[in-house]
């Protein structure tokens, strides 16, 4: 059974379409998309998620990632892969909220300055890390785990 199917691709494209639609203000201003890009927020969510997965899934990190496109995998690898992608979802969301706390700290420091110009960027870090964590957790990692679970259900007698 192929993991990447037409419904999966259509669902992913619909999710991306909805995000771009909202972020660009109804496709009227694609310049708004730059407001949703932040390197620090990206690093907090994705580098920490990958690092934690590398630590926690030492023996099966690569096999869990490659199981998304391999056709024939054993049940033990499939079980580990499902747990891997569920953990990826949890970690991404958790690190998104940790990034929000970092942004709140920056915001509180900016309120102490005479010039409040740093408040907006600090709040954007807080919100973007949550956004990145939720998008990756619910739009990418959770659907992969669900597809692997469905694959396991099909493979069992």
Coordinates of N, CA, C and O in Angstrom, one line a residue:
X1 N 0.8 -1.2 0.0 CA 0.0 0.0 0.0 C 0.9 1.2 0.0 O 1.8 1.4 0.8
X2 N 0.6 2.2 -0.9 CA 1.3 3.4 -1.0 C 0.9 4.3 0.1 O -0.3 4.4 0.4
X3 N 1.9 5.0 0.8 CA 1.5 5.9 1.9 C 1.1 7.2 1.3 O 0.1 7.8 1.7
X4 N 1.8 7.7 0.4 CA 1.5 9.0 -0.2 C 0.5 8.8 -1.3 O 0.8 8.3 -2.4
X5 N -0.8 9.1 -1.0 CA -1.9 8.8 -2.0 C -2.5 10.1 -2.4 O -2.1 11.2 -1.9
X6 N -3.4 10.1 -3.4 CA -4.0 11.3 -3.9 C -4.8 12.0 -2.8 O -4.6 13.2 -2.7
X7 N -5.6 11.3 -1.9 CA -6.2 12.1 -0.9 C -5.3 12.8 0.1 O -5.5 13.9 0.5
X8 N -4.1 12.2 0.3 CA -3.1 12.8 1.2 C -2.6 14.1 0.6 O -2.5 15.1 1.2
X9 N -2.2 14.0 -0.7 CA -1.7 15.1 -1.4 C -2.8 16.2 -1.5 O -2.5 17.4 -1.3
X10 N -4.0 15.9 -1.8 CA -5.1 16.9 -1.9 C -5.3 17.5 -0.6 O -5.4 18.7 -0.5
X11 N -5.3 16.7 0.5 CA -5.5 17.3 1.8 C -4.4 18.3 2.2 O -4.6 19.3 2.7
X12 N -3.2 17.9 1.9 CA -2.0 18.7 2.2 C -2.1 20.0 1.4 O -1.9 21.1 1.9
X13 N -2.4 19.9 0.1 CA -2.6 21.1 -0.7 C -3.7 22.0 -0.3 O -3.6 23.2 -0.3
X14 N -4.8 21.4 0.2 CA -5.9 22.2 0.7 C -5.5 23.0 2.0 O -5.8 24.1 2.2
X15 N -4.7 22.3 2.8 CA -4.2 22.9 4.0 C -3.3 24.1 3.7 O -3.4 25.2 4.3
X16 N -2.4 23.9 2.8 CA -1.4 24.9 2.4 C -2.2 26.1 1.7 O -1.9 27.3 2.0
X17 N -3.2 25.7 0.9 CA -4.0 26.8 0.2 C -4.7 27.6 1.3 O -4.7 28.8 1.2
X18 N -5.3 27.0 2.3 CA -6.0 27.7 3.3 C -5.1 28.6 4.1 O -5.4 29.8 4.4
X19 N -3.9 28.1 4.4 CA -2.9 29.0 5.1 C -2.4 30.2 4.3 O -2.4 31.3 4.8
X20 N -2.1 29.9 3.0 CA -1.7 31.1 2.2 C -2.8 32.0 1.9 O -2.6 33.2 2.0
X21 N -4.0 31.5 1.8 CA -5.2 32.4 1.7 C -5.4 33.3 2.9 O -5.5 34.5 2.7
X22 N -5.2 32.7 4.1 CA -5.4 33.6 5.3 C -4.2 34.5 5.5 O -4.4 35.7 5.8
X23 N -3.0 34.0 5.2 CA -1.8 34.8 5.5 C -1.7 36.0 4.4 O -1.0 37.0 4.7
X24 N -2.2 35.8 3.3 CA -2.1 36.8 2.2 C -3.3 37.7 2.2 O -3.5 38.5 1.2
X25 N -4.2 37.6 3.2 CA -5.4 38.5 3.2 C -6.2 38.2 2.0 O -6.4 39.1 1.1
X26 N -6.7 37.0 1.8 CA -7.6 36.6 0.7 C -6.9 36.8 -0.7 O -7.5 37.2 -1.7
X27 N -5.6 36.4 -0.7 CA -4.8 36.5 -2.0 C -4.7 37.9 -2.5 O -4.4 38.1 -3.7
X28 N -5.0 38.9 -1.7 CA -4.9 40.3 -2.2 C -3.5 40.9 -1.9 O -3.1 41.9 -2.6
X29 N -2.7 40.3 -1.0 CA -1.4 40.9 -0.7 C -0.4 39.8 -0.3 O -0.3 39.5 0.9
X30 N 0.3 39.3 -1.3 CA 1.2 38.2 -1.1 C 2.4 38.7 -0.3 O 3.2 38.0 0.2
X31 N 2.6 40.0 -0.2 CA 3.7 40.6 0.5 C 3.5 40.3 2.0 O 4.5 40.4 2.8
X32 N 2.3 40.1 2.5 CA 2.1 39.7 3.9 C 2.7 38.4 4.3 O 3.0 38.2 5.5
X33 N 3.0 37.6 3.3 CA 3.6 36.3 3.7 C 5.0 36.4 4.4 O 5.3 35.6 5.2
X34 N 5.7 37.5 4.1 CA 7.0 37.7 4.7 C 6.9 37.9 6.2 O 7.8 37.6 6.9
X35 N 5.7 38.3 6.7 CA 5.5 38.5 8.1 C 5.5 37.2 8.8 O 5.6 37.1 10.0
X36 N 5.2 36.1 8.1 CA 5.1 34.8 8.7 C 6.4 34.0 8.6 O 6.4 32.8 8.9
X37 N 7.5 34.6 8.2 CA 8.8 33.9 8.2 C 9.7 34.5 9.2 O 9.9 35.7 9.3
X38 N 10.2 33.6 10.1 CA 11.1 34.1 11.2 C 12.0 32.9 11.5 O 11.6 31.8 11.8
X39 N 13.3 33.2 11.3 CA 14.4 32.2 11.5 C 14.4 31.7 12.9 O 14.6 30.5 13.1
X40 N 14.3 32.6 13.9 CA 14.4 32.2 15.2 C 13.3 31.3 15.6 O 13.5 30.2 16.3
X41 N 12.1 31.6 15.2 CA 10.9 30.7 15.5 C 11.1 29.4 14.8 O 10.8 28.3 15.4
X42 N 11.5 29.4 13.6 CA 11.8 28.2 12.8 C 12.8 27.3 13.6 O 12.6 26.1 13.8
X43 N 13.9 27.9 14.0 CA 14.9 27.1 14.7 C 14.4 26.5 16.0 O 14.7 25.4 16.3
X44 N 13.7 27.3 16.8 CA 13.2 26.8 18.1 C 12.3 25.6 17.9 O 12.4 24.6 18.6
X45 N 11.4 25.7 16.9 CA 10.5 24.5 16.7 C 11.2 23.4 16.0 O 11.2 22.2 16.5
X46 N 11.8 23.6 14.8 CA 12.2 22.5 14.0 C 13.5 21.9 14.5 O 13.7 20.7 14.5
X47 N 14.5 22.7 14.8 CA 15.8 22.2 15.2 C 15.6 21.4 16.6 O 16.2 20.3 16.7
X48 N 14.9 22.0 17.5 CA 14.7 21.3 18.7 C 13.8 20.0 18.6 O 14.1 19.0 19.2
X49 N 12.9 20.0 17.7 CA 12.1 18.8 17.4 C 13.0 17.7 16.8 O 13.0 16.6 17.3
X50 N 13.8 18.0 15.8 CA 14.6 17.0 15.2 C 15.7 16.6 16.2 O 16.0 15.4 16.3
X51 N 16.2 17.5 17.0 CA 17.2 17.1 18.0 C 16.7 16.2 19.1 O 17.3 15.2 19.4
X52 N 15.5 16.5 19.5 CA 14.8 15.6 20.5 C 14.5 14.2 19.9 O 14.7 13.2 20.6
X53 N 14.0 14.2 18.7 CA 13.8 12.9 18.0 C 15.1 12.1 17.8 O 15.1 10.9 18.0
X54 N 16.1 12.8 17.5 CA 17.4 12.1 17.4 C 17.9 11.5 18.7 O 18.4 10.4 18.7
X55 N 17.6 12.2 19.8 CA 18.0 11.7 21.1 C 17.1 10.5 21.5 O 17.5 9.5 21.9
X56 N 15.8 10.7 21.4 CA 14.8 9.7 21.9 C 14.6 8.5 21.0 O 14.2 7.5 21.4
X57 N 14.9 8.7 19.7 CA 14.6 7.6 18.7 C 15.9 7.2 18.1 O 16.0 7.0 16.9
X58 N 17.0 7.0 18.9 CA 18.3 6.7 18.4 C 18.4 5.6 17.4 O 18.9 5.7 16.4
X59 N 17.8 4.5 17.7 CA 17.9 3.3 16.9 C 17.0 3.3 15.7 O 17.3 2.5 14.8
X60 N 16.0 4.1 15.6 CA 15.1 4.0 14.5 C 14.6 5.3 13.9 O 13.6 5.4 13.3
X61 N 15.5 6.4 14.1 CA 15.1 7.7 13.5 C 15.0 7.6 12.0 O 14.0 7.9 11.4
X62 N 16.1 7.0 11.3 CA 16.1 6.9 9.9 C 15.0 6.0 9.4 O 14.3 6.3 8.4
X63 N 14.8 4.8 10.0 CA 13.8 3.9 9.5 C 12.4 4.5 9.7 O 11.5 4.2 8.9
X64 N 12.2 5.3 10.7 CA 10.9 5.9 10.8 C 10.6 6.9 9.8 O 9.5 7.0 9.3
X65 N 11.6 7.7 9.4 CA 11.4 8.7 8.3 C 11.2 8.0 7.0 O 10.3 8.3 6.2
X66 N 12.1 7.0 6.7 CA 12.0 6.3 5.4 C 10.8 5.4 5.3 O 10.4 5.0 4.2
X67 N 10.1 5.1 6.4 CA 8.9 4.2 6.4 C 7.8 4.9 5.7 O 6.8 4.2 5.3
X68 N 7.9 6.2 5.5 CA 6.8 6.9 4.9 C 6.7 6.6 3.4 O 5.7 6.9 2.7
X69 N 7.8 6.2 2.8 CA 7.8 5.9 1.3 C 8.2 4.4 1.0 O 8.0 4.0 -0.1
X70 N 8.6 3.7 2.0 CA 8.9 2.3 1.7 C 7.6 1.5 1.6 O 6.7 1.7 2.3
X71 N 7.6 0.5 0.7 CA 6.4 -0.4 0.5 C 6.4 -1.5 1.6 O 5.3 -1.7 2.2
X72 N 7.5 -2.2 1.7 CA 7.5 -3.4 2.6 C 8.3 -3.1 3.8 O 9.5 -3.0 3.8
X73 N 7.5 -3.0 5.0 CA 8.2 -2.8 6.2 C 7.5 -3.8 7.2 O 6.3 -4.0 7.1
X74 N 8.3 -4.2 8.2 CA 7.8 -5.2 9.2 C 6.9 -4.4 10.2 O 7.0 -3.2 10.3
X75 N 6.1 -5.2 11.0 CA 5.2 -4.5 11.9 C 6.0 -3.8 13.1 O 5.5 -2.8 13.5
X76 N 7.1 -4.3 13.5 CA 7.9 -3.6 14.5 C 8.3 -2.2 14.0 O 8.2 -1.2 14.8
X77 N 8.8 -2.2 12.8 CA 9.3 -0.9 12.3 C 8.0 0.0 12.1 O 8.1 1.2 12.3
X78 N 6.9 -0.5 11.7 CA 5.7 0.2 11.5 C 5.2 0.8 12.8 O 4.9 2.0 12.9
X79 N 5.3 0.0 13.9 CA 4.9 0.5 15.2 C 5.8 1.6 15.7 O 5.3 2.6 16.2
X80 N 7.1 1.4 15.5 CA 8.0 2.4 15.9 C 7.8 3.7 15.1 O 8.0 4.8 15.6
X81 N 7.5 3.6 13.8 CA 7.3 4.7 13.0 C 6.1 5.5 13.4 O 6.1 6.8 13.4
X82 N 5.0 4.8 13.7 CA 3.8 5.5 14.2 C 4.1 6.3 15.5 O 3.8 7.4 15.6
X83 N 4.8 5.6 16.4 CA 5.2 6.3 17.7 C 6.1 7.5 17.4 O 6.0 8.5 18.1
X84 N 7.0 7.4 16.4 CA 7.9 8.4 16.1 C 7.2 9.7 15.6 O 7.4 10.8 16.0
X85 N 6.2 9.5 14.7 CA 5.5 10.6 14.1 C 4.5 11.2 15.1 O 4.3 12.4 15.1
X86 N 4.0 10.4 16.0 CA 3.2 11.0 17.1 C 4.1 11.8 18.1 O 3.6 12.8 18.5
X87 N 5.3 11.3 18.3 CA 6.2 12.0 19.2 C 6.6 13.3 18.5 O 6.7 14.4 19.1
X88 N 6.8 13.3 17.2 CA 7.2 14.5 16.4 C 6.1 15.6 16.6 O 6.4 16.7 16.8
X89 N 4.9 15.1 16.5 CA 3.7 16.1 16.7 C 3.8 16.7 18.1 O 3.7 17.9 18.2
X90 N 3.9 15.9 19.1 CA 3.9 16.4 20.5 C 5.1 17.3 20.7 O 4.9 18.4 21.3
X91 N 6.3 17.0 20.2 CA 7.5 17.8 20.4 C 7.3 19.1 19.6 O 7.6 20.2 20.2
X92 N 6.8 19.1 18.4 CA 6.7 20.3 17.6 C 5.7 21.3 18.3 O 6.0 22.5 18.4
X93 N 4.6 20.8 18.8 CA 3.6 21.6 19.5 C 4.2 22.2 20.8 O 4.1 23.3 21.1
X94 N 4.9 21.3 21.6 CA 5.5 21.7 22.8 C 6.6 22.8 22.6 O 6.6 23.8 23.3
X95 N 7.4 22.6 21.6 CA 8.5 23.6 21.3 C 7.9 24.9 20.8 O 8.4 25.9 21.0
X96 N 6.7 24.8 20.1 CA 6.0 26.0 19.7 C 5.6 26.8 20.9 O 5.8 28.1 20.9
X97 N 5.1 26.2 21.9 CA 4.7 26.9 23.1 C 6.0 27.4 24.0 O 5.9 28.4 24.6
X98 N 7.0 26.6 23.9 CA 8.3 27.1 24.6 C 8.8 28.3 23.9 O 9.2 29.3 24.5
X99 N 8.7 28.3 22.5 CA 9.1 29.5 21.8 C 8.2 30.7 22.1 O 8.6 31.8 22.2
X100 N 6.9 30.4 22.4 CA 6.0 31.5 22.8 C 6.5 32.1 24.2 O 6.4 33.3 24.3
X101 N 6.9 31.3 25.1 CA 7.5 31.8 26.3 C 8.7 32.6 26.1 O 8.9 33.7 26.8
X102 N 9.6 32.2 25.2 CA 10.7 33.0 24.9 C 10.3 34.4 24.3 O 10.9 35.4 24.7
X103 N 9.3 34.4 23.4 CA 8.8 35.6 22.9 C 8.2 36.5 23.9 O 8.3 37.7 23.9
X104 N 7.5 35.9 24.9 CA 6.9 36.7 26.0 C 8.1 37.4 26.8 O 7.9 38.5 27.3
X105 N 9.1 36.6 27.1 CA 10.3 37.2 27.8 C 10.8 38.4 27.0 O 11.1 39.5 27.6
X106 N 11.0 38.2 25.7 CA 11.5 39.4 24.9 C 10.5 40.5 25.0 O 10.9 41.7 25.0
X107 N 9.2 40.2 25.0 CA 8.2 41.3 25.0 C 8.2 42.0 26.3 O 8.2 43.3 26.4
X108 N 8.4 41.3 27.4 CA 8.4 42.0 28.7 C 9.7 42.9 28.8 O 9.6 43.9 29.4
X109 N 10.8 42.4 28.3 CA 12.0 43.3 28.3 C 11.8 44.5 27.4 O 12.3 45.6 27.7
X110 N 11.1 44.3 26.3 CA 10.8 45.5 25.4 C 9.9 46.5 26.1 O 10.0 47.7 25.8
X111 N 9.0 46.1 27.0 CA 8.2 47.0 27.7 C 9.0 47.9 28.7 O 8.6 48.9 29.0
X112 N 10.1 47.4 29.1 CA 11.0 48.1 30.0 C 11.8 49.2 29.3 O 12.3 50.1 30.0
X113 N 11.8 49.2 28.0 CA 12.6 50.2 27.2 C 11.7 51.4 27.1 O 10.5 51.4 27.1
X114 N 12.4 52.6 26.9 CA 11.6 53.8 26.5 C 11.0 53.7 25.2 O 9.9 54.3 24.9
X115 N 11.7 53.1 24.2 CA 11.2 52.9 22.9 C 10.5 51.5 22.8 O 11.1 50.5 23.0
X116 N 9.3 51.5 22.5 CA 8.5 50.3 22.5 C 8.5 49.6 21.1 O 7.7 48.8 20.8
X117 N 9.5 50.0 20.3 CA 9.5 49.4 18.9 C 9.9 47.9 18.9 O 9.6 47.3 17.9
X118 N 10.4 47.4 20.0 CA 10.7 46.0 20.0 C 9.6 45.1 20.5 O 9.7 43.9 20.4
X119 N 8.5 45.7 20.9 CA 7.3 44.9 21.4 C 6.7 44.1 20.2 O 6.5 42.9 20.4
X120 N 6.5 44.7 19.1 CA 5.9 44.0 18.0 C 6.7 42.8 17.5 O 6.1 41.7 17.4
X121 N 8.0 42.9 17.2 CA 8.8 41.8 16.8 C 8.8 40.7 17.9 O 8.9 39.5 17.5
X122 N 8.9 41.1 19.1 CA 8.9 40.1 20.2 C 7.6 39.3 20.3 O 7.7 38.1 20.4
X123 N 6.5 40.0 20.1 CA 5.2 39.3 20.1 C 5.1 38.4 18.9 O 4.6 37.3 19.0
X124 N 5.7 38.8 17.8 CA 5.6 38.0 16.6 C 6.4 36.7 16.7 O 6.0 35.6 16.3
X125 N 7.5 36.7 17.5 CA 8.3 35.5 17.7 C 7.4 34.6 18.6 O 7.3 33.4 18.3
X126 N 6.8 35.1 19.6 CA 5.9 34.3 20.4 C 4.8 33.6 19.6 O 4.6 32.4 19.8
X127 N 4.2 34.4 18.8 CA 3.0 33.8 18.0 C 3.5 32.9 16.9 O 2.8 31.9 16.6
X128 N 4.6 33.2 16.2 CA 5.0 32.4 15.1 C 5.5 31.0 15.5 O 5.3 30.1 14.8
X129 N 6.1 31.0 16.7 CA 6.6 29.7 17.1 C 5.4 28.7 17.4 O 5.4 27.6 17.1
X130 N 4.4 29.3 18.0 CA 3.2 28.5 18.2 C 2.6 28.1 16.9 O 2.2 26.9 16.7
X131 N 2.5 29.0 16.0 CA 2.0 28.7 14.6 C 2.7 27.6 13.9 O 2.2 26.7 13.4
X132 N 4.1 27.7 13.9 CA 4.9 26.7 13.3 C 4.7 25.3 14.0 O 4.6 24.3 13.3
X133 N 4.6 25.3 15.3 CA 4.4 24.0 16.0 C 3.1 23.4 15.7 O 3.0 22.2 15.4
X134 N 2.1 24.2 15.6 CA 0.7 23.7 15.4 C 0.6 23.3 13.9 O 0.0 22.2 13.6
X135 N 1.1 24.0 13.0 CA 1.0 23.7 11.6 C 1.8 22.4 11.3 O 1.2 21.4 10.7
X136 N 3.0 22.3 11.8 CA 3.8 21.0 11.6 C 3.1 19.9 12.3 O 3.1 18.7 11.7
X137 N 2.7 20.1 13.5 CA 2.1 19.0 14.2 C 0.8 18.4 13.6 O 0.6 17.2 13.5
X138 N -0.1 19.4 13.3 CA -1.4 18.9 12.8 C -1.6 18.8 11.3 O -2.5 18.1 10.8
X139 N -0.7 19.5 10.5 CA -0.9 19.4 9.1 C 0.1 18.4 8.5 O -0.1 17.9 7.4
X140 N 1.2 18.2 9.2 CA 2.3 17.3 8.6 C 2.4 16.0 9.4 O 2.2 14.9 8.9
X141 N 2.8 16.1 10.7 CA 3.2 14.9 11.5 C 2.0 14.0 11.8 O 2.1 12.8 11.7
X142 N 0.9 14.6 12.2 CA -0.3 13.8 12.6 C -0.9 13.0 11.4 O -1.2 11.9 11.5
X143 N -1.0 13.7 10.2 CA -1.5 12.9 9.1 C -0.6 11.8 8.7 O -1.0 10.7 8.3
X144 N 0.7 11.9 8.8 CA 1.7 10.8 8.5 C 1.4 9.7 9.5 O 1.4 8.5 9.1
X145 N 1.3 10.0 10.8 CA 1.0 9.0 11.8 C -0.3 8.3 11.5 O -0.4 7.0 11.6
X146 N -1.3 9.0 11.1 CA -2.6 8.4 10.8 C -2.5 7.5 9.5 O -3.1 6.4 9.5
X147 N -1.7 7.9 8.5 CA -1.5 7.1 7.4 C -0.8 5.8 7.7 O -1.1 4.7 7.2
X148 N 0.2 5.9 8.5 CA 0.9 4.7 9.0 C 0.0 3.8 9.8 O 0.1 2.5 9.6
X149 N -0.9 4.3 10.6 CA -1.8 3.5 11.4 C -2.8 2.8 10.4 O -3.1 1.6 10.6
X150 N -3.2 3.5 9.4 CA -4.1 2.9 8.4 C -3.4 1.8 7.7 O -4.0 0.8 7.4
X151 N -2.1 2.1 7.3 CA -1.3 1.1 6.7 C -1.2 -0.2 7.5 O -1.2 -1.3 7.0
X152 N -1.0 0.0 8.8 CA -0.9 -1.1 9.7 C -2.2 -1.9 9.7 O -2.2 -3.1 9.7
X153 N -3.3 -1.2 9.7 CA -4.6 -1.9 9.7 C -4.8 -2.7 8.5 O -5.5 -3.8 8.5
X154 N -4.3 -2.2 7.4 CA -4.5 -2.9 6.1 C -3.6 -4.2 6.1 O -3.9 -5.2 5.6
X155 N -2.4 -4.0 6.7 CA -1.4 -5.1 6.6 C -1.7 -6.3 7.5 O -1.4 -7.4 7.3
X156 N -2.5 -6.0 8.6 CA -2.8 -7.0 9.6 C -4.0 -7.9 9.0 O -4.9 -7.4 8.3
X157 N -4.0 -9.2 9.4 CA -5.1 -10.0 8.9 C -6.5 -9.7 9.5 O -6.6 -9.1 10.5

